[in-house]
Every structure is written in structure tokens, then in C-alpha cells.
Tab-separated table of C-alpha atoms in Angstrom:
chain	number	residue	atom	x	y	z
A	1	ALA	CA	-0.158	0.238	0.364
A	2	ARG	CA	0.963	3.749	-0.755
A	3	PRO	CA	2.062	5.119	2.493
A	4	GLN	CA	-0.690	8.748	3.008
A	5	ALA	CA	0.096	11.327	5.057
A	6	ALA	CA	0.150	11.338	8.671
A	7	PRO	CA	-2.729	14.034	10.041
A	8	ALA	CA	-1.793	17.569	10.606
A	9	LEU	CA	-1.146	17.759	14.413
A	10	ARG	CA	-2.186	20.927	16.540
A	11	VAL	CA	0.954	23.562	17.363
A	12	ALA	CA	0.716	24.661	20.965
A	13	VAL	CA	3.790	25.738	22.206
A	14	ARG	CA	4.013	24.858	26.014
A	15	VAL	CA	6.733	27.371	26.942
A	16	SER	CA	6.715	30.430	28.758
A	17	VAL	CA	9.460	33.147	27.890
A	18	HIS	CA	9.895	36.375	28.249
A	19	ALA	CA	8.656	37.712	24.191
A	20	ARG	CA	9.618	34.557	22.424
A	21	ALA	CA	6.157	32.461	22.356
A	22	ALA	CA	5.752	33.876	18.597
A	23	ALA	CA	9.296	32.702	17.442
A	24	MET	CA	9.406	28.848	19.505
A	25	ALA	CA	5.562	28.628	17.723
A	26	ALA	CA	7.154	29.266	14.479
A	27	ALA	CA	10.597	26.642	15.125
A	28	ARG	CA	7.961	24.354	16.266
A	29	LEU	CA	5.437	24.557	13.507
A	30	GLY	CA	8.833	24.404	11.180
A	31	HIS	CA	10.217	21.256	12.640
A	32	LEU	CA	6.674	19.390	12.966
A	33	LEU	CA	6.424	20.200	9.306
A	34	LEU	CA	9.295	18.784	8.508
A	35	ARG	CA	8.324	15.703	10.182
A	36	LEU	CA	5.055	15.142	8.923
A	37	ALA	CA	6.462	15.280	5.418
A	38	ALA	CA	8.951	12.583	6.402
A	39	TRP	CA	7.540	10.163	8.487
A	40	CYS	CA	5.499	7.859	6.429
A	41	VAL	CA	2.217	5.600	7.837
A	42	LEU	CA	0.458	2.699	5.745
A	43	LEU	CA	-3.147	2.934	4.469
A	44	GLY	CA	-5.312	0.590	6.178
A	45	GLY	CA	-7.179	0.798	9.629
A	46	GLN	CA	-5.083	-1.320	11.592
A	47	ASP	CA	-3.521	-0.513	14.498
A	48	GLU	CA	-0.619	1.939	13.295
A	49	ARG	CA	2.159	0.308	15.830
A	50	ARG	CA	4.883	-1.853	13.804
A	51	GLN	CA	3.335	0.331	10.388
A	52	VAL	CA	5.846	3.065	9.561
A	53	SER	CA	7.448	2.119	6.422
A	54	GLY	CA	10.666	3.618	6.727
A	55	ILE	CA	12.814	6.130	9.407
A	56	PRO	CA	13.213	9.593	7.638
A	57	VAL	CA	17.540	10.126	7.621
A	58	MET	CA	19.148	13.306	6.260
A	59	ARG	CA	21.936	13.082	3.791
A	60	LYS	CA	24.140	15.801	2.798
A	61	VAL	CA	24.404	16.506	-0.717
A	62	GLU	CA	27.149	18.505	-1.930
A	63	THR	CA	26.577	21.905	-3.639
A	64	GLU	CA	28.835	24.571	-5.174
A	65	ASP	CA	29.103	26.137	-2.193
A	66	PRO	CA	30.722	24.184	0.449
A	67	LEU	CA	29.431	25.499	4.013
A	68	ASN	CA	25.870	25.349	1.879
A	69	PRO	CA	25.224	21.305	1.313
A	70	ARG	CA	21.773	20.428	0.393
A	71	CYS	CA	20.082	18.641	3.346
A	72	GLU	CA	17.648	16.065	2.027
A	73	ILE	CA	15.120	13.294	3.949
A	74	VAL	CA	15.250	9.929	2.890
A	75	ASP	CA	13.598	7.234	4.116
A	76	ASP	CA	15.404	4.547	4.451
A	77	PRO	CA	13.447	0.998	5.678
A	78	PHE	CA	16.649	-0.129	7.442
A	79	ASP	CA	15.907	-3.813	6.770
A	80	ASP	CA	19.511	-4.690	7.594
A	81	LEU	CA	18.475	-4.195	11.341
A	82	LYS	CA	15.119	-6.076	11.714
A	83	ASP	CA	16.599	-9.543	12.778
A	84	VAL	CA	19.525	-7.297	15.166
A	85	LYS	CA	18.838	-6.759	18.895
A	86	ILE	CA	18.980	-3.411	19.750
A	87	TYR	CA	18.897	-2.596	23.165
A	88	GLY	CA	19.155	0.893	24.906
A	89	LEU	CA	21.059	1.425	28.289
A	90	VAL	CA	20.389	4.953	29.583
A	91	TYR	CA	22.396	6.786	32.884
A	92	TYR	CA	19.097	7.044	34.552
A	93	GLY	CA	18.649	9.561	37.385
A	94	ARG	CA	17.155	13.414	36.093
A	95	ARG	CA	13.787	13.224	35.316
A	96	SER	CA	13.197	16.451	34.506
A	97	TYR	CA	16.052	15.893	31.576
A	98	ALA	CA	14.281	12.270	31.188
A	99	ASP	CA	10.841	13.914	30.376
A	100	ILE	CA	12.457	14.882	27.238
A	101	LEU	CA	14.768	11.874	26.373
A	102	ASN	CA	12.006	9.716	26.382
A	103	ALA	CA	9.986	11.545	23.641
A	104	TYR	CA	12.558	10.118	21.135
A	105	LEU	CA	13.320	7.058	23.012
A	106	GLU	CA	9.573	6.244	22.129
A	107	ARG	CA	9.626	7.187	18.710
A	108	ASN	CA	12.852	4.960	18.387
A	109	LEU	CA	11.314	1.757	20.017
A	110	ARG	CA	10.601	-1.423	17.824
A	111	ILE	CA	7.195	-1.478	18.324
A	112	ASN	CA	6.582	2.312	17.164
A	113	GLY	CA	8.361	1.757	13.833
A	114	GLY	CA	12.094	2.111	14.767
A	115	VAL	CA	14.443	-0.268	15.761
A	116	LEU	CA	14.835	-0.522	19.914
A	117	ASP	CA	13.680	-3.712	20.682
A	118	GLY	CA	13.915	-2.625	24.218
A	119	VAL	CA	15.010	-0.002	26.522
A	120	ILE	CA	17.408	-0.602	30.421
A	121	PHE	CA	17.595	1.822	32.663
A	122	ALA	CA	20.465	1.809	35.192
A	123	MET	CA	19.783	3.924	37.826
A	124	VAL	CA	21.961	7.074	39.174
A	125	LYS	CA	22.102	9.070	41.545
A	126	TYR	CA	18.270	9.558	42.027
A	127	THR	CA	15.544	10.429	43.875
A	128	ILE	CA	12.848	8.727	44.941
A	129	GLU	CA	10.003	11.005	43.148
A	130	ASP	CA	12.985	9.971	40.223
A	131	VAL	CA	12.073	6.603	40.404
A	132	ASN	CA	8.494	7.061	40.642
A	133	TYR	CA	8.432	8.750	37.094
A	134	LEU	CA	10.014	5.933	35.781
A	135	VAL	CA	7.940	3.694	37.152
A	136	ALA	CA	5.105	5.495	35.204
A	137	LEU	CA	6.907	5.244	31.985
A	138	GLN	CA	8.064	1.440	32.494
A	139	ARG	CA	4.039	0.968	33.121
A	140	ARG	CA	3.410	3.272	29.752
A	141	ASN	CA	5.416	0.929	28.025
A	142	PRO	CA	5.570	-2.358	29.607
A	143	GLU	CA	6.619	-4.403	26.453
A	144	SER	CA	10.220	-2.021	25.939
A	145	TYR	CA	11.251	-0.299	28.902
A	146	VAL	CA	13.029	-2.213	31.644
A	147	ILE	CA	14.347	-1.395	35.103
A	148	PRO	CA	16.580	-3.553	36.246
A	149	TRP	CA	15.027	-4.145	40.353
A	150	HIS	CA	18.018	-6.846	40.755
A	151	MET	CA	20.745	-4.210	39.846
A	152	GLU	CA	22.962	-4.476	42.586
A	153	GLY	CA	24.478	-1.579	44.399
A	154	GLY	CA	27.757	-0.349	44.186
A	155	ALA	CA	30.648	1.254	41.281
A	156	TRP	CA	29.998	1.557	38.118
A	157	ASP	CA	30.772	-1.376	36.349
A	158	VAL	CA	26.935	-2.973	38.169
A	159	ILE	CA	25.500	-0.554	35.079
A	160	TRP	CA	27.567	-2.314	32.111
A	161	ARG	CA	27.672	-6.017	33.218
A	162	LEU	CA	24.010	-4.855	32.342
A	163	ALA	CA	24.312	-5.298	28.769
A	164	ASP	CA	24.487	-9.287	28.846
A	165	GLU	CA	23.136	-10.635	26.224
A	166	PRO	CA	25.075	-12.392	23.500
A	167	GLY	CA	25.034	-11.062	20.165
A	168	ALA	CA	23.090	-8.231	21.023
A	169	TYR	CA	23.792	-4.543	20.417
A	170	TYR	CA	23.610	-1.695	23.030
A	171	ILE	CA	23.204	1.870	22.563
A	172	LYS	CA	24.854	3.798	25.795
A	173	ILE	CA	22.654	6.809	26.571
A	174	ASP	CA	23.712	9.564	29.062
A	175	ASP	CA	19.940	10.951	30.446
A	176	ASP	CA	20.235	14.934	29.935
A	177	VAL	CA	20.351	14.036	26.175
A	178	THR	CA	17.905	16.771	24.084
A	179	TYR	CA	17.765	15.816	20.922
A	180	ILE	CA	18.494	12.413	18.622
A	181	ALA	CA	17.943	13.036	14.956
A	182	ASP	CA	15.654	10.567	13.077
A	183	GLY	CA	17.976	7.821	12.179
A	184	ALA	CA	20.717	8.406	14.292
A	185	ILE	CA	20.863	5.164	16.531
A	186	PRO	CA	19.971	2.177	13.424
A	187	GLU	CA	22.815	4.766	11.523
A	188	MET	CA	25.134	3.965	14.728
A	189	ILE	CA	24.078	0.381	14.552
A	190	ARG	CA	24.181	-0.251	10.699
A	191	GLU	CA	28.256	1.298	11.327
A	192	LYS	CA	29.223	-0.909	14.447
A	193	LYS	CA	27.726	-4.088	12.007
A	194	ARG	CA	30.178	-2.936	9.175
A	195	GLY	CA	33.234	-4.207	12.455
A	196	ARG	CA	35.016	-1.244	11.410
A	197	PHE	CA	35.427	0.174	14.885
A	198	LEU	CA	35.014	-0.712	18.393
A	199	PHE	CA	33.228	1.760	19.666
A	200	VAL	CA	30.535	3.979	17.276
A	201	SER	CA	29.819	7.054	18.810
A	202	ALA	CA	26.836	9.920	18.017
A	203	ASN	CA	27.966	13.098	16.571
A	204	VAL	CA	27.797	14.805	20.026
A	205	VAL	CA	26.869	18.152	20.332
A	206	ASN	CA	28.674	19.556	23.487
A	207	HIS	CA	31.172	17.233	23.698
A	208	GLY	CA	34.872	17.444	24.973
A	209	ILE	CA	36.238	16.598	21.200
A	210	LEU	CA	33.633	17.313	18.905
A	211	SER	CA	32.349	20.630	20.021
A	212	ALA	CA	36.125	21.908	18.742
A	213	VAL	CA	35.622	19.766	15.257
A	214	HIS	CA	32.380	21.196	14.638
A	215	GLN	CA	34.232	24.988	14.898
A	216	GLU	CA	37.179	23.303	12.784
A	217	ILE	CA	34.308	22.476	9.914
A	218	ALA	CA	32.388	25.912	9.994
A	219	ALA	CA	29.339	24.269	11.834
A	220	LEU	CA	29.166	27.041	14.476
A	221	PRO	CA	27.745	30.109	12.735
A	222	HIS	CA	28.540	33.554	14.010
A	223	LEU	CA	25.603	33.619	16.756
A	224	SER	CA	25.702	36.518	19.158
A	225	LYS	CA	23.247	36.811	22.498
A	226	PRO	CA	20.543	39.125	21.996
A	227	PRO	CA	20.164	42.696	23.953
A	228	LEU	CA	18.964	42.305	27.187
A	229	PRO	CA	14.829	43.498	27.228
A	230	GLN	CA	14.243	46.880	28.271
A	231	GLY	CA	13.666	47.127	32.168
A	232	ARG	CA	16.315	43.848	32.852
A	233	ASP	CA	20.148	43.694	34.093
A	234	MET	CA	22.948	41.406	33.486
A	235	MET	CA	21.825	39.318	36.958
A	236	GLU	CA	18.425	38.501	35.400
A	237	GLN	CA	19.407	37.714	31.705
A	238	LYS	CA	17.542	34.384	30.578
A	239	LEU	CA	17.256	35.640	26.871
A	240	GLY	CA	16.228	33.567	24.092
A	241	PRO	CA	17.590	32.835	20.808
A	242	TRP	CA	20.903	33.967	19.470
A	243	GLU	CA	21.048	36.137	16.513
A	244	TRP	CA	23.198	35.209	13.704
A	245	LYS	CA	25.465	37.270	12.458
A	246	ALA	CA	27.560	35.782	9.871
A	247	GLU	CA	28.033	32.640	8.466
A	248	VAL	CA	31.307	32.164	9.812
A	249	MET	CA	32.055	32.649	13.971
A	250	ASN	CA	34.619	35.435	14.142
A	251	ASP	CA	34.927	36.200	18.080
A	252	PRO	CA	38.018	35.931	19.134
A	253	ARG	CA	36.058	34.831	22.850
A	254	PHE	CA	34.576	31.725	21.581
A	255	ARG	CA	38.133	29.430	20.517
A	256	ILE	CA	37.299	25.407	21.000
A	257	GLU	CA	40.421	24.087	21.788
A	258	HIS	CA	40.938	20.811	20.453
A	259	THR	CA	41.996	19.054	23.583
A	260	PHE	CA	39.636	16.985	25.551
A	261	TYR	CA	40.053	19.741	28.572
A	262	SER	CA	39.520	22.731	26.141
A	263	ASP	CA	38.638	25.683	28.989
A	264	CYS	CA	35.759	26.789	26.743
A	265	VAL	CA	33.712	23.228	27.131
A	266	TRP	CA	34.784	23.119	30.609
A	267	ARG	CA	34.618	26.219	32.369
A	268	ARG	CA	32.337	28.283	30.632
A	269	TRP	CA	28.369	27.870	30.082
A	270	ASP	CA	28.453	30.324	26.957
A	271	CYS	CA	30.822	27.923	24.737
A	272	ALA	CA	28.361	25.526	25.587
A	273	ALA	CA	25.260	27.644	24.947
A	274	LEU	CA	26.900	28.810	21.271
A	275	VAL	CA	27.086	25.110	20.064
A	276	HIS	CA	23.859	24.338	21.824
A	277	GLU	CA	22.414	27.491	19.844
A	278	ALA	CA	24.077	26.749	16.553
A	279	LEU	CA	22.071	22.939	16.570
A	280	LEU	CA	19.095	24.678	17.168
A	281	TRP	CA	19.543	27.020	14.463
A	282	ARG	CA	20.102	24.966	12.077
A	283	LEU	CA	17.340	23.104	12.525
A	284	GLU	CA	14.970	25.172	12.417
A	285	ASN	CA	16.646	26.070	9.088
A	286	GLN	CA	16.758	22.605	7.941
A	287	SER	CA	20.735	22.209	7.393
A	288	SER	CA	21.256	20.488	9.947
A	289	CYS	CA	23.796	18.261	7.559
A	290	VAL	CA	26.021	20.967	7.873
A	291	PHE	CA	27.531	19.137	11.212
A	292	ASP	CA	28.106	15.872	9.166
A	293	PHE	CA	31.761	14.932	8.712
A	294	GLY	CA	31.563	11.696	7.580
A	295	ILE	CA	33.242	9.734	10.211
A	296	PHE	CA	35.643	11.476	13.215
A	297	ASP	CA	38.487	8.434	14.341
A	298	PHE	CA	39.443	9.567	18.191
A	299	HIS	CA	41.992	6.880	17.915
A	300	ALA	CA	43.856	8.687	14.923
A	301	HIS	CA	47.103	10.093	16.382
A	302	GLY	CA	47.282	7.323	19.157
A	303	TYR	CA	45.385	6.666	23.529
A	304	GLU	CA	45.639	8.822	25.793
A	305	THR	CA	46.873	11.836	24.005
A	306	MET	CA	45.797	14.415	26.630
A	307	ASN	CA	45.962	14.884	29.865
A	308	ASP	CA	44.258	16.907	32.702
A	309	GLY	CA	47.633	17.868	34.554
A	310	ILE	CA	46.424	15.521	37.386
A	311	GLY	CA	46.711	12.345	36.069
A	312	ARG	CA	43.858	11.867	34.236
A	313	SER	CA	43.280	11.172	30.411
A	314	ILE	CA	40.229	10.514	28.627
A	315	ASP	CA	39.791	10.412	24.429
A	316	TRP	CA	36.491	10.894	24.131
A	317	ASN	CA	33.191	11.442	25.976
A	318	ASP	CA	31.240	8.498	26.500
A	319	ASN	CA	27.622	9.790	26.195
A	320	PHE	CA	26.189	8.350	23.545
A	321	PHE	CA	27.421	5.426	21.737
A	322	ALA	CA	26.614	2.507	20.246
A	323	PHE	CA	29.012	-1.261	21.319
A	324	LYS	CA	28.277	-5.338	21.416
A	325	HIS	CA	27.860	-7.010	23.723
A	326	GLU	CA	31.054	-8.884	22.813
A	327	ASP	CA	32.708	-5.965	22.902
A	328	PHE	CA	33.362	-6.417	27.088
A	329	ASP	CA	34.470	-10.304	27.061
A	330	ASP	CA	38.292	-9.102	27.716
A	331	ILE	CA	37.238	-5.928	29.657
A	332	ASP	CA	39.622	-5.007	32.581
A	333	TRP	CA	35.825	-5.084	35.114
A	334	ALA	CA	38.330	-3.448	37.909
A	335	GLY	CA	38.916	-0.157	35.356
A	336	VAL	CA	35.449	0.105	34.644
A	337	ALA	CA	34.322	0.229	38.226
A	338	ASN	CA	37.140	2.901	39.432
A	339	ASP	CA	36.318	5.053	36.116
A	340	ASP	CA	34.334	3.762	33.412
A	341	GLU	CA	34.473	6.807	31.286
A	342	ARG	CA	38.396	6.256	30.917
A	343	GLU	CA	38.291	2.699	31.006
A	344	MET	CA	35.564	3.012	27.678
A	345	SER	CA	36.925	5.272	25.923
A	346	THR	CA	41.096	5.090	26.030
A	347	LEU	CA	42.211	1.661	27.674
A	348	HIS	CA	39.831	-0.670	26.429
A	349	PRO	CA	40.356	1.065	22.946
A	350	LYS	CA	44.109	1.068	24.102
A	351	ARG	CA	44.838	-2.771	24.887
A	352	ARG	CA	42.129	-3.875	22.148
A	353	GLN	CA	43.948	-1.756	19.568
A	354	GLU	CA	41.092	-0.558	18.130
A	355	HIS	CA	39.639	2.736	17.216
A	356	ALA	CA	36.913	4.915	18.366
A	357	VAL	CA	34.957	6.954	15.953
A	358	ALA	CA	32.004	9.404	16.185
A	359	LEU	CA	28.988	8.912	13.148
A	360	GLY	CA	29.092	12.473	11.730
A	361	ARG	CA	25.255	11.831	10.392
A	362	ALA	CA	23.935	10.576	13.724
A	363	VAL	CA	23.355	13.884	15.264
A	364	ILE	CA	22.415	14.219	19.194
A	365	ALA	CA	22.488	17.088	21.962
A	366	HIS	CA	24.558	16.563	24.742
A	367	TRP	CA	22.615	18.981	27.128
A	368	THR	CA	25.364	19.846	29.786
A	369	PHE	CA	28.841	18.687	31.704
A	370	SER	CA	28.423	19.583	35.068
A	371	VAL	CA	30.247	23.037	35.295
A	372	GLN	CA	28.269	24.295	32.448
A	373	GLU	CA	25.325	23.575	33.861
A	374	LYS	CA	23.815	26.568	35.918
A	375	GLY	CA	25.005	28.674	33.707
A	376	LEU	CA	22.863	26.882	31.130
A	377	LEU	CA	19.560	27.329	33.381
A	378	ALA	CA	20.151	30.545	34.661
A	379	ASN	CA	20.982	32.235	31.641
A	380	THR	CA	19.136	30.585	28.545
A	381	THR	CA	16.030	29.532	27.348
A	382	LEU	CA	18.023	26.604	25.571
A	383	LEU	CA	16.333	23.838	27.681
A	384	GLU	CA	12.714	25.067	27.088
A	385	ARG	CA	13.460	25.315	23.567
A	386	TYR	CA	14.332	21.497	23.512
A	387	ARG	CA	11.257	21.009	25.182
A	388	ALA	CA	9.376	22.735	23.168
A	389	ARG	CA	10.395	20.922	20.541
A	390	ALA	CA	10.592	17.144	21.928
A	391	GLU	CA	6.637	18.260	22.962
A	392	VAL	CA	5.679	18.341	19.147
A	393	ILE	CA	6.894	14.319	19.438
A	394	MET	CA	5.057	14.131	22.150
A	395	GLU	CA	2.488	14.857	20.572
A	396	ASP	CA	2.731	12.664	17.712
A	397	ASN	CA	3.351	9.598	19.621
A	398	ALA	CA	0.499	10.403	21.743
A	399	ASN	CA	-1.741	10.262	18.899
A	400	ARG	CA	-0.273	7.289	16.331
A	401	PHE	CA	1.133	4.809	19.238
A	402	TYR	CA	-0.578	5.948	22.651
A	403	GLY	CA	-4.110	6.090	21.798
A	404	GLY	CA	-3.734	10.146	22.131
A	405	LYS	CA	-2.634	9.509	25.769
A	406	TRP	CA	0.538	11.908	26.750
A	407	GLN	CA	3.684	10.456	28.531
A	408	PRO	CA	4.172	11.516	31.828
A	409	ARG	CA	5.999	15.151	32.529
A	410	GLY	CA	9.268	14.869	34.493
A	411	HIS	CA	9.810	18.451	34.821
A	412	THR	CA	6.227	18.868	36.598
A	413	TRP	CA	6.227	15.667	38.227
A	414	GLU	CA	4.443	15.262	40.845
A	415	ARG	CA	3.160	12.243	42.754
């Protein structure tokens, strides 16, 4: 049967930010129209679950202007992954962020037309209300969401031991992921299945290494903070979208060093704001494929090439990456227990003499490193705008897969 267009969805921005409601509504409408044009639902009066004919993916097509490629959306059925077991492994603990992430997880469930057979929530640094919210999500997705109540307390290794199904592929996901491009997860698994690299990371916006790469390929336009609204001062500068100035960032205050320990990443919220603003700006202008660098090899120059000055060396952040159960057959579990990120990103690949890479077409947004968080929340409306974008997906998920029922909301959760 030929696919028919999904019914138009109501557009309602649920964000209240000074003088920005109209702009956000317009951005949300543009995003919605893009998704409606891309997602195909088969004809027929049957249950729409499992009825998606293909997953829309964005492809970068070069033009005569290298800074302005054409971003084309094509449907990919990912037939090569139909018999592959794929699970998400979420570092969970912050319901206000997981509220956004859940919209993308539900979109990617195999039962909803995606490729995730299930999602395992490894609970880390949570409150009782975080647990209550997670239970509500699991009841909504009883076939797909797993809360490992048998998980014993201890060090970091107990989380990774949950990836225990032979032959299965996993995507490790931080709970503060605020955007996942359509097709990012299956694209990562497809690359991982090729067997060329030990680990395959997403193309993470706000990342210790990739933020510099995004600047180096001129994916970050020159954006600047908007002026303070009348009657407000610098102590009250929760501003809306940054303003476009030029195609190339020339402001000397924003120089992201190509090192894992760049000051612009680790010590300044405004550098994080810049990369997030750049992604949202490109999503609204349908030019996010500019972030696609193909493949970036984290270990092209070897291992342990960067150091924090106090003895810790990390080659890349493991916010969102694909691996296989068998990749851990010979891992140093004591090393994982002590510092899982160092073991995964650096020491385990080094011992195996295999490389980890980032896949350019698998764009996702990682909200914050700890030192950035307070500044981002106090000075920007970025989280509200990511949430507004996710709410489009929540509404679409509700109408197509959950009988019109919206997901429980984590940022306003009360039991």
C-alpha cells in the first residue's frame, strides 16, 4: 500500500519565555511540518504500531558552496537491522531531563516503527520521585522499558554488566540527551555492524572533542547573545535565541581548543550555549546536515594523547555510543568500576588496539557537563526550546502509538 500523510497535528507551544512565544511557535511549526513530510504511515485501519514504512534520515548532498550543502530527507527501512537485537542503556537519574529524552526513546522503539527492542534504565544518583516517574514510564511501555530492580549497589561496573545478551547491540545514552536526529540510532548500529571500529559514538553536540570539530568544519555560525530586554539587567539575562551575525564564527572569545580539556567546554556555560544555539538554529533552517563530518576517528593519533594535568587521560566523552555485548569479553572490570569513561574511551581500545569513532550523520545533543549546568539554566532558554521541540514528538507519539495519551511529564512531576 502506498503511504499516506499523517494527519496534521495541533501546534501549541508550552513554553512561557519573555517575548519569545511567537518565535518558538514558528520554529515548532517548521519542525512539525518537516516531520510530517518525512514520517510515512501505511494505509489501512489497523493499529498504527509497526506501521511505519521507513525511518526518515537526513543526507548531506554537496553543492557548489561547501558551507551550504543540500540537506535531503530520505526514507530508509533499515531492513538490515530487522533481525538484530538492539537495546538502549540509559544512565538515568534526572526526571526533568529524561522527560525530553523519553519522547525520542518512544519514537525509536521497534514496536513504534523504530529499531530499539528495549530500553534498560540503569539508575544513577536518583531521588524517590525520579524512581516514581520512571515507574510511570515503564507502565506506559511494559513491553519495551526495563527497570533492573535486581541491580546491586556498587561501582560503575554494575551498570555495564546489564548489557548481558550475547549477540545484542547496545546504545549507551546519558539521561540529559535533549535531541536525537531521526535515524541516528540505526545509523550507529549499521556502522558498528560493519566491524571497522570498536565503539561508534554519535555526533554529539556539546562534547569534549567534537565541539572543536564542529567549529573546525565551520558548522557553528557567528551567533551572538540578543540584547537585554528593556527593564532587565545582567543579573536577569535568561535570554531567548542568539542572533545570527555571519556564516563563520569570528568572535575571538569563542575559541574551542581541540583538546578534551578545553576551557571553553569545561569552564564556560556560554561556549555550551553557542553550540546548542548553533544546532537549534540549523534545525530551524533545515541545515543540520552541515554538522555531518562523515567519520571522525578519536584514535587517529594514538591513545592517551590528552591529559587534565592531574593524572587523568580521556580520549572522548561516552555520552552516546554503540557497542556489542562481546566487546566487553576481555574488558578490565576493575577499571570500569573505578572510572568507566576512561576505561571505555581510552584504556580498553588501547589494549585491543582498536579505534573508536564518531558518526557524523548521527547528530544528537548532550545538554550539559556539570560545570555548565547552572549557567545554562540561569542564562538561556535553551532547555525550554529543546522541550518545546520534544513536545511535538510527544504529541505525535501520543496520537499514533498511545491512543492519544501523552507521556507523563518529568519536569512537572508530582506524585
